[in-house]
PDB file of C-alpha atoms in Angstrom:
ATOM      1  CA  MET K  22     127.569 -59.012 216.027  1.00  0.00           C
ATOM      2  CA  LYS K  23     130.727 -57.415 214.674  1.00  0.00           C
ATOM      3  CA  TYR K  24     131.738 -53.820 215.243  1.00  0.00           C
ATOM      4  CA  TYR K  25     133.122 -51.451 212.640  1.00  0.00           C
ATOM      5  CA  ASP K  26     136.290 -49.356 212.673  1.00  0.00           C
ATOM      6  CA  GLU K  27     135.596 -47.829 209.261  1.00  0.00           C
ATOM      7  CA  PRO K  28     132.324 -46.701 207.653  1.00  0.00           C
ATOM      8  CA  MET K  29     130.280 -49.723 206.758  1.00  0.00           C
ATOM      9  CA  SER K  30     130.148 -50.981 203.202  1.00  0.00           C
ATOM     10  CA  VAL K  31     126.992 -51.891 201.343  1.00  0.00           C
ATOM     11  CA  ALA K  32     127.890 -55.563 201.907  1.00  0.00           C
ATOM     12  CA  ASP K  33     128.189 -54.975 205.680  1.00  0.00           C
ATOM     13  CA  TYR K  34     124.755 -53.349 205.802  1.00  0.00           C
ATOM     14  CA  LYS K  35     123.270 -56.098 203.663  1.00  0.00           C
ATOM     15  CA  GLU K  36     124.524 -58.709 206.144  1.00  0.00           C
ATOM     16  CA  ILE K  37     123.171 -56.817 209.170  1.00  0.00           C
ATOM     17  CA  TYR K  38     119.910 -55.880 207.405  1.00  0.00           C
ATOM     18  CA  GLU K  39     119.288 -59.549 206.642  1.00  0.00           C
ATOM     19  CA  MET K  40     119.621 -60.278 210.380  1.00  0.00           C
ATOM     20  CA  ASN K  41     117.166 -57.498 211.294  1.00  0.00           C
ATOM     21  CA  ASN K  42     115.591 -55.144 208.755  1.00  0.00           C
ATOM     22  CA  ASP K  43     114.854 -52.532 211.452  1.00  0.00           C
ATOM     23  CA  VAL K  44     118.517 -51.421 211.367  1.00  0.00           C
ATOM     24  CA  VAL K  45     118.945 -47.921 209.902  1.00  0.00           C
ATOM     25  CA  GLY K  46     122.548 -47.157 210.820  1.00  0.00           C
ATOM     26  CA  TRP K  47     125.488 -47.493 213.160  1.00  0.00           C
ATOM     27  CA  ILE K  48     126.720 -45.113 215.880  1.00  0.00           C
ATOM     28  CA  LYS K  49     130.279 -45.004 217.151  1.00  0.00           C
ATOM     29  CA  MET K  50     132.085 -42.595 219.462  1.00  0.00           C
ATOM     30  CA  GLU K  51     135.866 -42.968 219.506  1.00  0.00           C
ATOM     31  CA  GLY K  52     137.308 -43.653 222.953  1.00  0.00           C
ATOM     32  CA  THR K  53     133.996 -44.921 224.360  1.00  0.00           C
ATOM     33  CA  LYS K  54     131.990 -48.146 224.436  1.00  0.00           C
ATOM     34  CA  MET K  55     129.470 -46.504 222.069  1.00  0.00           C
ATOM     35  CA  ASP K  56     129.615 -48.814 219.036  1.00  0.00           C
ATOM     36  CA  TYR K  57     126.126 -50.055 218.189  1.00  0.00           C
ATOM     37  CA  PRO K  58     123.597 -50.600 215.439  1.00  0.00           C
ATOM     38  CA  VAL K  59     120.807 -48.024 215.376  1.00  0.00           C
ATOM     39  CA  MET K  60     117.290 -49.364 215.018  1.00  0.00           C
ATOM     40  CA  GLN K  61     114.011 -47.714 213.987  1.00  0.00           C
ATOM     41  CA  THR K  62     110.382 -48.849 213.965  1.00  0.00           C
ATOM     42  CA  PRO K  63     108.179 -45.971 212.704  1.00  0.00           C
ATOM     43  CA  GLU K  64     104.967 -47.947 213.216  1.00  0.00           C
ATOM     44  CA  GLU K  65     105.897 -49.101 216.742  1.00  0.00           C
ATOM     45  CA  PRO K  66     107.340 -46.242 218.851  1.00  0.00           C
ATOM     46  CA  ASN K  67     109.824 -47.278 221.546  1.00  0.00           C
ATOM     47  CA  PHE K  68     109.897 -50.885 220.341  1.00  0.00           C
ATOM     48  CA  TYR K  69     113.626 -51.143 221.106  1.00  0.00           C
ATOM     49  CA  LEU K  70     113.480 -49.405 224.484  1.00  0.00           C
ATOM     50  CA  TYR K  71     113.614 -52.828 226.154  1.00  0.00           C
ATOM     51  CA  ARG K  72     114.557 -55.091 223.237  1.00  0.00           C
ATOM     52  CA  ASP K  73     117.940 -56.143 221.887  1.00  0.00           C
ATOM     53  CA  PHE K  74     119.006 -56.393 218.239  1.00  0.00           C
ATOM     54  CA  GLU K  75     117.389 -59.833 217.972  1.00  0.00           C
ATOM     55  CA  LYS K  76     114.083 -58.352 219.272  1.00  0.00           C
ATOM     56  CA  ASN K  77     114.351 -60.261 222.573  1.00  0.00           C
ATOM     57  CA  GLN K  78     113.319 -58.635 225.857  1.00  0.00           C
ATOM     58  CA  SER K  79     116.314 -56.844 227.392  1.00  0.00           C
ATOM     59  CA  ALA K  80     116.635 -54.304 230.198  1.00  0.00           C
ATOM     60  CA  ARG K  81     119.531 -52.751 228.237  1.00  0.00           C
ATOM     61  CA  GLY K  82     117.435 -52.180 225.136  1.00  0.00           C
ATOM     62  CA  SER K  83     119.025 -50.921 221.928  1.00  0.00           C
ATOM     63  CA  VAL K  84     119.993 -47.570 220.464  1.00  0.00           C
ATOM     64  CA  TYR K  85     117.118 -46.451 218.270  1.00  0.00           C
ATOM     65  CA  ALA K  86     115.966 -43.471 216.224  1.00  0.00           C
ATOM     66  CA  ARG K  87     112.775 -41.624 217.073  1.00  0.00           C
ATOM     67  CA  GLU K  88     109.996 -42.839 214.811  1.00  0.00           C
ATOM     68  CA  GLU K  89     109.393 -39.387 213.246  1.00  0.00           C
ATOM     69  CA  CYS K  90     113.029 -38.996 212.138  1.00  0.00           C
ATOM     70  CA  ASP K  91     113.574 -39.426 208.424  1.00  0.00           C
ATOM     71  CA  ILE K  92     116.870 -41.269 208.081  1.00  0.00           C
ATOM     72  CA  ASN K  93     116.632 -40.915 204.264  1.00  0.00           C
ATOM     73  CA  GLU K  94     117.026 -37.137 204.394  1.00  0.00           C
ATOM     74  CA  PRO K  95     120.239 -35.550 205.660  1.00  0.00           C
ATOM     75  CA  SER K  96     119.464 -33.615 208.829  1.00  0.00           C
ATOM     76  CA  ASP K  97     121.166 -31.832 211.696  1.00  0.00           C
ATOM     77  CA  ASN K  98     118.472 -33.112 214.028  1.00  0.00           C
ATOM     78  CA  ILE K  99     118.054 -36.860 214.411  1.00  0.00           C
ATOM     79  CA  THR K 100     116.895 -37.986 217.836  1.00  0.00           C
ATOM     80  CA  LEU K 101     118.500 -41.188 219.079  1.00  0.00           C
ATOM     81  CA  TYR K 102     117.525 -42.977 222.275  1.00  0.00           C
ATOM     82  CA  GLY K 103     119.498 -45.368 224.429  1.00  0.00           C
ATOM     83  CA  HIS K 104     119.903 -46.217 228.091  1.00  0.00           C
ATOM     84  CA  ASN K 105     122.446 -44.462 230.325  1.00  0.00           C
ATOM     85  CA  MET K 106     124.235 -47.560 231.605  1.00  0.00           C
ATOM     86  CA  ARG K 107     126.390 -47.363 234.725  1.00  0.00           C
ATOM     87  CA  ASP K 108     129.068 -49.555 233.124  1.00  0.00           C
ATOM     88  CA  GLY K 109     129.696 -46.865 230.486  1.00  0.00           C
ATOM     89  CA  SER K 110     128.003 -48.778 227.684  1.00  0.00           C
ATOM     90  CA  MET K 111     125.128 -47.466 225.593  1.00  0.00           C
ATOM     91  CA  PHE K 112     124.708 -43.723 226.371  1.00  0.00           C
ATOM     92  CA  GLY K 113     126.516 -44.082 229.701  1.00  0.00           C
ATOM     93  CA  ALA K 114     129.598 -42.913 227.803  1.00  0.00           C
ATOM     94  CA  LEU K 115     128.109 -39.426 227.442  1.00  0.00           C
ATOM     95  CA  ALA K 116     128.853 -38.608 231.099  1.00  0.00           C
ATOM     96  CA  GLU K 117     132.533 -38.311 230.141  1.00  0.00           C
ATOM     97  CA  TYR K 118     131.678 -35.252 228.028  1.00  0.00           C
ATOM     98  CA  GLU K 119     131.132 -33.174 231.157  1.00  0.00           C
ATOM     99  CA  SER K 120     134.931 -32.776 231.123  1.00  0.00           C
ATOM    100  CA  ALA K 121     136.161 -30.127 228.657  1.00  0.00           C
ATOM    101  CA  GLU K 122     139.413 -32.055 228.257  1.00  0.00           C
ATOM    102  CA  TYR K 123     137.611 -35.270 227.356  1.00  0.00           C
ATOM    103  CA  CYS K 124     135.371 -33.433 224.904  1.00  0.00           C
ATOM    104  CA  ALA K 125     138.382 -31.832 223.228  1.00  0.00           C
ATOM    105  CA  ALA K 126     140.092 -35.224 222.934  1.00  0.00           C
ATOM    106  CA  HIS K 127     136.961 -36.965 221.556  1.00  0.00           C
ATOM    107  CA  PRO K 128     135.127 -34.340 219.478  1.00  0.00           C
ATOM    108  CA  ASN K 129     133.408 -36.585 216.929  1.00  0.00           C
ATOM    109  CA  VAL K 130     130.487 -38.955 216.724  1.00  0.00           C
ATOM    110  CA  ARG K 131     130.145 -41.193 213.715  1.00  0.00           C
ATOM    111  CA  PHE K 132     126.558 -42.006 212.774  1.00  0.00           C
ATOM    112  CA  ASP K 133     126.545 -43.855 209.489  1.00  0.00           C
ATOM    113  CA  THR K 134     123.184 -44.708 208.027  1.00  0.00           C
ATOM    114  CA  ILE K 135     122.202 -47.207 205.400  1.00  0.00           C
ATOM    115  CA  TYR K 136     122.323 -44.235 202.983  1.00  0.00           C
ATOM    116  CA  GLY K 137     125.886 -43.101 203.721  1.00  0.00           C
ATOM    117  CA  PRO K 138     128.512 -42.138 206.279  1.00  0.00           C
ATOM    118  CA  GLY K 139     127.995 -39.313 208.748  1.00  0.00           C
ATOM    119  CA  ARG K 140     130.447 -37.605 211.062  1.00  0.00           C
ATOM    120  CA  TYR K 141     129.246 -35.076 213.629  1.00  0.00           C
ATOM    121  CA  GLU K 142     131.225 -32.733 215.866  1.00  0.00           C
ATOM    122  CA  ILE K 143     130.258 -32.359 219.519  1.00  0.00           C
ATOM    123  CA  VAL K 144     129.973 -28.705 220.473  1.00  0.00           C
TER     124      VAL K 144
END
């Protein structure tokens, strides 16, 4: 699995989508280990809670979008789930945002979907 420094191209998504068509986007937070594909299975809630990108059992699980979220429509409210890992991976990186200094230095989250790039500011 490769990680992306720039918004993904259509060719990048095509390659990843061919590996697993449950992928709906990519989340990245600068300065953290958060750099993962985002999965979604509307017909099977929480499918990726304990499954990796290849759909194998995994205690780490995957980052995934709540089944009711419509990734097609731009929204200010998309619920993403992921484990809070002690090693700082997955959503374990969010603990750093308790520090005002860290938050000021890392104010953005990039959540690109298969429909286009998205940049969000942490407030």
